[in-house]
Short mmCIF file of C-alpha atoms in Angstrom, two decimals:
data_model
loop_
_atom_site.label_atom_id
_atom_site.label_comp_id
_atom_site.label_asym_id
_atom_site.label_seq_id
_atom_site.Cartn_x
_atom_site.Cartn_y
_atom_site.Cartn_z
CA MET A 1 0.04 0.01 -0.02
CA ARG A 2 2.71 2.41 0.96
CA LEU A 3 4.67 1.44 -2.11
CA GLY A 4 1.66 2.45 -4.21
CA ILE A 5 1.27 5.85 -2.49
CA SER A 6 4.90 6.60 -2.90
CA ALA A 7 4.66 5.74 -6.67
CA HIS A 8 1.77 7.91 -7.16
CA ILE A 9 3.58 10.86 -5.34
CA TRP A 10 6.62 10.47 -7.39
CA LEU A 11 4.58 10.52 -10.49
CA ILE A 12 3.05 13.95 -9.38
CA VAL A 13 6.48 15.32 -8.66
CA LEU A 14 7.83 14.03 -12.06
CA THR A 15 4.88 15.48 -13.90
CA PHE A 16 5.37 18.92 -12.30
CA ALA A 17 9.09 18.92 -12.78
CA THR A 18 8.45 18.02 -16.51
CA ALA A 19 6.00 20.89 -16.68
CA VAL A 20 8.37 23.31 -15.34
CA SER A 21 11.25 22.20 -17.47
CA VAL A 22 8.88 22.72 -20.48
CA SER A 23 7.49 25.99 -19.48
CA GLN A 24 10.76 27.78 -18.69
CA PRO A 25 12.02 27.61 -22.09
CA ALA A 26 8.66 28.61 -23.45
CA ALA A 27 8.51 31.47 -21.08
CA ALA A 28 11.88 32.62 -22.12
CA ASP A 29 10.87 32.62 -25.70
CA ASP A 30 7.85 34.72 -24.76
CA ARG A 31 10.02 37.21 -22.85
CA GLN A 32 12.38 37.66 -25.85
CA GLU A 33 9.60 38.22 -28.09
CA CYS A 34 8.03 40.60 -25.54
CA LEU A 35 11.14 42.60 -25.07
CA LYS A 36 11.71 43.08 -28.95
CA THR A 37 8.20 44.73 -29.38
CA SER A 38 8.06 47.06 -32.37
CA LYS A 39 5.15 48.72 -34.15
CA ASP A 40 4.77 45.90 -36.73
CA THR A 41 4.91 43.11 -33.93
CA ALA A 42 2.86 44.90 -31.28
CA THR A 43 -0.05 42.42 -31.21
CA ALA A 44 2.20 39.37 -31.09
CA ALA A 45 4.43 41.03 -28.50
CA ILE A 46 1.34 41.78 -26.28
CA ALA A 47 0.41 38.22 -26.44
CA ALA A 48 3.92 37.11 -25.72
CA CYS A 49 4.17 39.48 -22.80
CA THR A 50 0.94 38.21 -21.31
CA ARG A 51 2.01 34.45 -21.55
CA ALA A 52 5.39 35.29 -19.83
CA ILE A 53 3.60 37.27 -17.17
CA GLN A 54 1.20 34.46 -16.49
CA SER A 55 3.86 31.83 -16.48
CA GLY A 56 4.84 32.53 -13.05
CA VAL A 57 8.58 32.23 -13.84
CA TYR A 58 9.44 35.83 -13.44
CA ASP A 59 9.45 38.10 -10.59
CA ASP A 60 10.75 41.38 -9.29
CA GLN A 61 12.46 43.66 -12.02
CA ASP A 62 11.92 41.02 -14.64
CA LEU A 63 8.33 40.91 -14.08
CA SER A 64 8.23 44.64 -13.95
CA ASP A 65 10.08 44.79 -17.29
CA LEU A 66 7.34 42.61 -18.86
CA TYR A 67 4.50 44.87 -17.82
CA HIS A 68 6.56 47.82 -19.09
CA HIS A 69 6.91 46.37 -22.51
CA ARG A 70 3.40 45.26 -22.77
CA GLY A 71 2.39 48.78 -21.61
CA TYR A 72 4.57 50.32 -24.29
CA SER A 73 3.14 48.01 -26.84
CA TRP A 74 -0.25 49.20 -26.51
CA SER A 75 0.40 52.49 -27.88
CA TRP A 76 1.04 50.84 -31.27
CA THR A 77 -2.50 49.20 -31.32
CA SER A 78 -5.88 50.59 -32.47
CA TYR A 79 -7.60 49.67 -29.19
CA ALA A 80 -10.01 52.51 -27.97
CA ASP A 81 -8.71 51.93 -24.47
CA ARG A 82 -5.08 51.50 -25.48
CA VAL A 83 -3.94 54.46 -23.23
CA ASP A 84 -5.80 53.01 -20.26
CA ARG A 85 -4.29 49.56 -20.72
CA ALA A 86 -0.89 51.13 -20.98
CA PHE A 87 -1.43 53.21 -17.86
CA ASP A 88 -2.48 50.00 -15.89
CA ASP A 89 0.58 48.16 -16.97
CA TYR A 90 2.85 51.05 -16.24
CA ALA A 91 1.17 51.13 -12.70
CA GLU A 92 1.85 47.56 -12.17
CA ALA A 93 5.31 47.70 -13.30
CA ILE A 94 5.95 50.59 -10.79
CA ARG A 95 4.12 48.69 -7.92
CA ILE A 96 6.44 45.66 -8.54
CA ASP A 97 9.49 47.80 -8.79
CA PRO A 98 9.20 51.40 -7.38
CA LYS A 99 12.43 52.33 -9.29
CA ALA A 100 11.05 51.41 -12.70
CA VAL A 101 12.05 54.79 -14.12
CA SER A 102 10.97 54.18 -17.71
CA SER A 103 7.37 53.28 -16.58
CA LEU A 104 7.48 56.31 -14.30
CA LEU A 105 8.31 58.61 -17.18
CA ASN A 106 5.75 56.98 -19.48
CA ARG A 107 2.94 57.19 -16.85
CA ALA A 108 3.89 60.84 -16.35
CA GLY A 109 3.23 61.36 -20.12
CA ILE A 110 -0.14 59.85 -19.73
CA TYR A 111 -0.98 61.95 -16.61
CA ASN A 112 -0.05 64.95 -18.86
CA GLN A 113 -2.48 63.86 -21.53
CA ARG A 114 -5.19 63.52 -18.73
CA HIS A 115 -4.28 66.96 -17.42
CA ASP A 116 -3.18 65.61 -14.18
CA TYR A 117 -0.20 67.79 -14.01
CA ASP A 118 0.71 67.27 -10.38
CA ARG A 119 1.05 63.59 -10.61
CA ALA A 120 3.12 63.86 -13.83
CA ILE A 121 5.46 66.05 -12.11
CA ALA A 122 5.73 63.67 -9.05
CA ASP A 123 6.43 60.75 -11.32
CA VAL A 124 9.22 62.59 -13.22
CA ASP A 125 10.65 63.58 -9.89
CA ARG A 126 10.71 59.94 -8.77
CA ALA A 127 12.35 58.98 -12.08
CA PHE A 128 15.16 61.40 -11.56
CA GLU A 129 15.73 60.01 -8.06
CA GLY A 130 15.95 56.57 -9.52
CA GLY A 131 18.61 57.44 -11.93
CA LEU A 132 18.32 58.22 -15.67
CA SER A 133 20.28 57.93 -18.83
CA ASN A 134 20.77 61.23 -20.81
CA TYR A 135 17.84 60.19 -23.00
CA GLY A 136 15.63 59.43 -19.92
CA LYS A 137 16.67 62.95 -18.62
CA ARG A 138 15.57 64.65 -21.78
CA VAL A 139 12.26 62.87 -21.69
CA GLY A 140 11.83 63.74 -18.16
CA TYR A 141 12.77 67.42 -18.61
CA GLY A 142 10.23 67.50 -21.45
CA GLU A 143 7.35 65.91 -19.61
CA ARG A 144 7.97 67.95 -16.29
CA GLY A 145 8.36 71.10 -18.34
CA TYR A 146 5.07 70.45 -20.22
CA ALA A 147 3.43 70.11 -16.73
CA TYR A 148 4.87 73.12 -15.16
CA GLN A 149 3.94 75.20 -18.46
CA ALA A 150 0.31 73.84 -18.34
CA LYS A 151 0.15 74.86 -14.65
CA GLY A 152 1.41 78.37 -15.56
CA ASP A 153 4.76 77.92 -13.81
CA LEU A 154 6.59 79.17 -16.86
CA ASP A 155 9.93 79.94 -15.20
CA ARG A 156 10.26 76.34 -14.08
CA ALA A 157 9.03 75.11 -17.50
CA ILE A 158 11.81 77.11 -19.21
CA THR A 159 14.29 75.82 -16.77
CA ASP A 160 13.35 72.41 -17.52
CA TYR A 161 13.44 72.80 -21.21
CA THR A 162 16.77 74.56 -21.11
CA ASP A 163 18.19 71.66 -19.10
CA SER A 164 17.04 69.37 -21.87
CA LEU A 165 18.66 71.52 -24.53
CA GLN A 166 21.92 71.44 -22.54
CA LEU A 167 21.88 67.55 -23.05
CA ASP A 168 20.92 67.92 -26.79
CA ALA A 169 21.05 71.34 -28.44
CA ASN A 170 19.53 69.89 -31.54
CA ASN A 171 16.27 68.95 -29.94
CA ALA A 172 13.75 70.96 -32.20
CA SER A 173 10.79 69.92 -30.14
CA ALA A 174 12.34 71.31 -26.95
CA LEU A 175 13.18 74.51 -28.81
CA CYS A 176 9.57 74.93 -29.86
CA ALA A 177 8.33 74.14 -26.34
CA ARG A 178 10.58 76.74 -24.80
CA GLY A 179 9.79 79.26 -27.45
CA TYR A 180 5.98 78.83 -26.56
CA ALA A 181 6.67 79.24 -23.00
CA TYR A 182 8.61 82.45 -23.84
CA LEU A 183 5.69 83.52 -26.08
CA ILE A 184 3.06 83.25 -23.47
CA LYS A 185 5.31 84.79 -20.78
CA GLY A 186 5.37 87.90 -23.17
CA ASP A 187 8.84 87.66 -24.53
CA PRO A 188 8.26 87.10 -28.34
CA ASP A 189 11.80 87.93 -29.17
CA SER A 190 13.09 85.11 -27.12
CA ALA A 191 10.32 82.77 -28.63
CA ILE A 192 11.39 83.91 -32.23
CA ALA A 193 15.11 83.16 -31.39
CA ASP A 194 14.15 79.65 -30.48
CA TYR A 195 11.91 79.03 -33.52
CA ASP A 196 14.75 80.24 -35.67
CA LYS A 197 17.00 77.60 -34.33
CA ALA A 198 14.31 75.02 -34.69
CA ILE A 199 13.64 75.89 -38.27
CA ALA A 200 17.38 75.78 -39.04
CA LEU A 201 17.63 72.35 -37.58
CA ASP A 202 14.61 71.08 -39.65
CA PRO A 203 13.25 73.34 -42.45
CA SER A 204 10.55 70.68 -43.02
CA TYR A 205 8.87 70.94 -39.58
CA ALA A 206 5.74 72.99 -39.90
CA LEU A 207 5.22 73.82 -36.21
CA PRO A 208 8.07 76.35 -35.55
CA TYR A 209 6.95 78.26 -38.64
CA TYR A 210 3.37 78.60 -37.28
CA ASN A 211 4.56 79.37 -33.80
CA ARG A 212 6.90 81.95 -35.09
CA SER A 213 4.06 83.59 -37.16
CA VAL A 214 2.17 83.95 -33.82
CA ALA A 215 5.18 85.63 -32.28
CA TYR A 216 5.38 88.04 -35.18
CA ARG A 217 1.76 88.71 -34.65
CA GLU A 218 2.34 89.65 -31.14
CA LYS A 219 4.95 92.10 -32.47
CA GLY A 220 2.53 93.58 -35.06
CA ASP A 221 4.64 92.36 -37.92
CA LEU A 222 1.85 91.18 -40.28
CA ASP A 223 3.94 90.69 -43.38
CA ARG A 224 5.95 88.19 -41.38
CA VAL A 225 2.78 86.48 -40.02
CA ILE A 226 1.66 85.92 -43.52
CA ALA A 227 5.04 84.61 -44.75
CA ASP A 228 5.41 82.09 -41.93
CA SER A 229 1.88 81.03 -41.91
CA SER A 230 2.19 80.43 -45.82
CA GLN A 231 5.30 78.26 -45.34
CA ALA A 232 3.55 76.13 -42.47
CA ILE A 233 0.65 75.54 -44.90
CA ALA A 234 3.00 74.75 -47.78
CA LEU A 235 4.57 72.07 -45.48
CA TYR A 236 1.17 70.95 -44.08
CA PRO A 237 -1.81 71.96 -46.31
CA SER A 238 -4.33 71.01 -43.76
CA TYR A 239 -3.06 73.23 -41.07
CA ARG A 240 -6.07 74.83 -39.92
CA ASP A 241 -4.40 77.30 -37.43
CA ALA A 242 -2.02 78.53 -39.92
CA TYR A 243 -4.89 79.49 -42.07
CA ALA A 244 -6.52 81.13 -39.01
CA ASN A 245 -3.51 83.25 -38.38
CA ARG A 246 -2.97 84.24 -41.88
CA SER A 247 -6.59 85.15 -42.27
CA TYR A 248 -6.23 87.50 -39.36
CA ALA A 249 -3.10 89.23 -40.90
CA TYR A 250 -4.82 89.61 -44.37
CA ARG A 251 -7.94 91.05 -42.67
CA ALA A 252 -5.90 93.49 -40.65
CA LYS A 253 -4.14 94.71 -43.76
CA GLY A 254 -7.51 95.13 -45.51
CA ASP A 255 -7.00 92.39 -47.96
CA LEU A 256 -10.60 90.87 -47.28
CA ASP A 257 -10.78 88.56 -50.34
CA ARG A 258 -7.69 86.69 -49.32
CA ALA A 259 -8.81 86.65 -45.57
CA ILE A 260 -12.21 85.11 -46.83
CA ALA A 261 -10.24 82.64 -49.04
CA ASP A 262 -8.45 81.38 -46.03
CA TYR A 263 -11.70 81.22 -43.94
CA ASP A 264 -13.08 79.17 -46.92
CA GLN A 265 -10.10 76.73 -46.49
CA MET A 266 -10.67 76.41 -42.90
CA ILE A 267 -14.36 75.56 -43.36
CA ALA A 268 -13.54 73.01 -46.06
CA LEU A 269 -11.48 71.34 -43.46
CA ASP A 270 -14.13 71.45 -40.84
CA PRO A 271 -17.59 72.76 -41.85
CA ASN A 272 -18.60 73.02 -38.26
CA ASP A 273 -15.69 75.40 -37.56
CA SER A 274 -17.54 78.27 -35.75
CA ASP A 275 -14.48 80.57 -35.46
CA ALA A 276 -13.91 80.33 -39.26
CA ARG A 277 -17.57 81.05 -39.98
CA ASN A 278 -17.58 83.93 -37.56
CA GLY A 279 -14.42 85.30 -39.21
CA ARG A 280 -15.67 85.11 -42.57
CA ALA A 281 -18.89 86.84 -41.43
CA THR A 282 -16.88 89.70 -40.17
CA ALA A 283 -14.92 90.05 -43.35
CA TYR A 284 -17.97 89.88 -45.32
CA LEU A 285 -19.52 92.57 -43.19
CA LEU A 286 -16.52 94.87 -43.70
CA LYS A 287 -16.89 94.39 -47.40
CA GLY A 288 -20.61 95.51 -47.04
CA ASP A 289 -22.12 92.09 -47.99
CA ILE A 290 -24.66 91.91 -45.20
CA ARG A 291 -26.34 88.96 -46.81
CA ARG A 292 -23.37 86.61 -46.90
CA SER A 293 -22.45 87.87 -43.37
CA ILE A 294 -25.81 86.85 -41.73
CA ALA A 295 -25.59 83.56 -43.58
CA ASP A 296 -22.31 82.64 -41.76
CA PHE A 297 -23.40 83.79 -38.11
CA ALA A 298 -24.79 81.16 -35.76
CA PRO A 299 -28.58 81.49 -35.30
CA GLU A 300 -28.23 82.93 -31.91
CA GLN A 301 -25.84 85.50 -32.96
CA VAL A 302 -28.26 86.45 -35.71
CA LEU A 303 -30.96 86.89 -33.18
CA SER A 304 -28.66 89.03 -30.98
CA TRP A 305 -27.96 91.28 -33.98
CA ILE A 306 -31.69 91.50 -34.68
CA ALA A 307 -32.22 92.57 -31.21
CA ILE A 308 -29.44 95.11 -31.40
CA VAL A 309 -30.77 96.65 -34.61
CA VAL A 310 -34.39 96.89 -33.04
CA VAL A 311 -32.80 98.64 -30.05
CA LEU A 312 -30.79 101.06 -32.17
CA LEU A 313 -33.72 101.84 -34.44
CA ALA A 314 -35.81 102.51 -31.30
CA VAL A 315 -33.05 104.78 -29.92
CA ALA A 316 -32.80 106.50 -33.23
CA THR A 317 -36.59 107.06 -33.45
CA TRP A 318 -36.66 108.46 -29.97
CA LEU A 319 -33.76 110.74 -30.67
CA CYS A 320 -35.39 112.07 -33.86
CA SER A 321 -38.55 112.71 -32.06
CA ARG A 322 -36.74 114.71 -29.45
CA THR A 323 -34.34 116.68 -31.68
CA GLY A 324 -36.36 116.66 -34.97
CA THR A 325 -33.37 115.25 -36.86
CA HIS A 326 -33.82 113.00 -39.79
CA ALA A 327 -32.58 109.59 -39.02
CA ARG A 328 -31.82 108.48 -42.56
CA GLY A 329 -28.32 110.03 -42.61
CA TRP A 330 -27.44 109.07 -39.17
CA LEU A 331 -28.20 105.41 -39.82
CA SER A 332 -26.58 105.06 -43.25
CA ARG A 333 -25.12 101.77 -44.29
CA PRO A 334 -21.42 102.73 -43.45
CA LYS A 335 -22.48 103.96 -39.94
CA MET A 336 -24.36 100.70 -39.40
CA ILE A 337 -21.43 98.50 -40.68
CA GLU A 338 -19.15 100.48 -38.34
CA MET A 339 -21.36 99.72 -35.27
CA PHE A 340 -21.85 96.12 -36.38
CA GLU A 341 -18.02 95.75 -36.64
CA ARG A 342 -17.38 97.16 -33.28
CA GLU A 343 -20.07 94.95 -31.73
CA LEU A 344 -18.54 91.80 -33.50
CA VAL A 345 -15.08 92.67 -32.26
CA GLU A 346 -16.58 92.64 -28.61
CA ILE A 347 -18.33 89.50 -29.11
CA GLN A 348 -15.50 87.52 -30.63
CA GLY A 349 -12.82 88.90 -28.37
CA LYS A 350 -9.22 88.11 -28.79
CA ASN A 351 -8.20 85.47 -31.35
CA ALA A 352 -7.30 82.03 -29.68
CA SER A 353 -4.10 81.41 -31.51
CA LEU A 354 -1.96 81.03 -28.44
CA GLU A 355 -4.41 78.49 -27.21
CA LYS A 356 -4.14 76.51 -30.54
CA ILE A 357 -0.43 76.30 -30.06
CA ALA A 358 -0.90 74.34 -26.87
CA LEU A 359 -2.93 71.85 -28.69
CA ALA A 360 -0.31 71.54 -31.28
CA LEU A 361 2.30 71.14 -28.77
CA GLU A 362 0.49 68.19 -27.12
CA LYS A 363 1.24 66.32 -30.28
CA HIS A 364 4.68 67.56 -30.90
CA SER A 365 6.38 68.82 -27.74
CA PRO A 366 8.74 66.67 -25.64
CA GLY A 367 5.95 66.51 -23.05
CA SER A 368 3.94 64.11 -25.14
CA GLY A 369 6.07 62.12 -27.70
CA GLY A 370 8.97 60.99 -25.56
CA ALA A 371 7.85 57.53 -24.34
CA VAL A 372 10.55 55.29 -23.17
CA ARG A 373 10.87 51.67 -24.16
#
């Protein structure tokens, strides 16, 4: 009886040992496939990472690395929740190894995307404490600089971008990011200097041309606004914000037909672009084309204009009755257009070009595209 039990136990042990001996090479192969992830192999790499994680063979830093690489691979997929999946994997990698600096930097990038800037800064700080390569430092400075800039702490943002540029003076994205920080700080000359360098490094990069056009706009140099916006459009014909900036300059110079042509391009890119329609409506109004102007305004704006006209007519009638003056000359078309223009300027407020740069920087700045593998 004992002999039978012993034989049964040894059979279980032998089976387990055989399974382990088979699973370890398989897990090792999966680990290698996981760590060699690329855009073309992302789906297969994710599956390999998952098998290696579930094998039970790996722990500590090795297991953390598997989660990190699976997290990085999600960015190459088309899953709607790929960012959330990546975030969860980075978080697990950090839980297993609190000094997983690459996962800290990549999670900081996701925090920036989610506008959770304090957590982004905290993750970058931890990554620096854990020790970073020069490349990791450049990514860290970019992510933290972006977070400080978004929080309005421009001096710290500029410091981080400058530290990044000291490690790599040819980083066009860092130059654009620092240029934008200078611009919103009210220093367009320093911004232009950074954009000049970025353009010299990569003349085919559309963003610094557009950003520099906004800096020239701040200085009132309309001809250079047009020149730089035109170059940005030549490099990227769908650059909506470059059309917007150029249309502003054309309108300010009184070239209403070219301004309208740019608004047409913006509307062709997005038929629901209310800023473009309002801008074109203003240009038509300045040309005296009331019918086309009204057609471009949103219904609620048309109603507000009707209310304004009714009030103006009522006031005019009252004044005429009090003074005995004839209202026809006082309310001539040029006068009405002038009043409409003033009211339009008040309704529309300042152009949103600077805000548009921020959106562009989310795609191109070192605070969004520097994921670490």
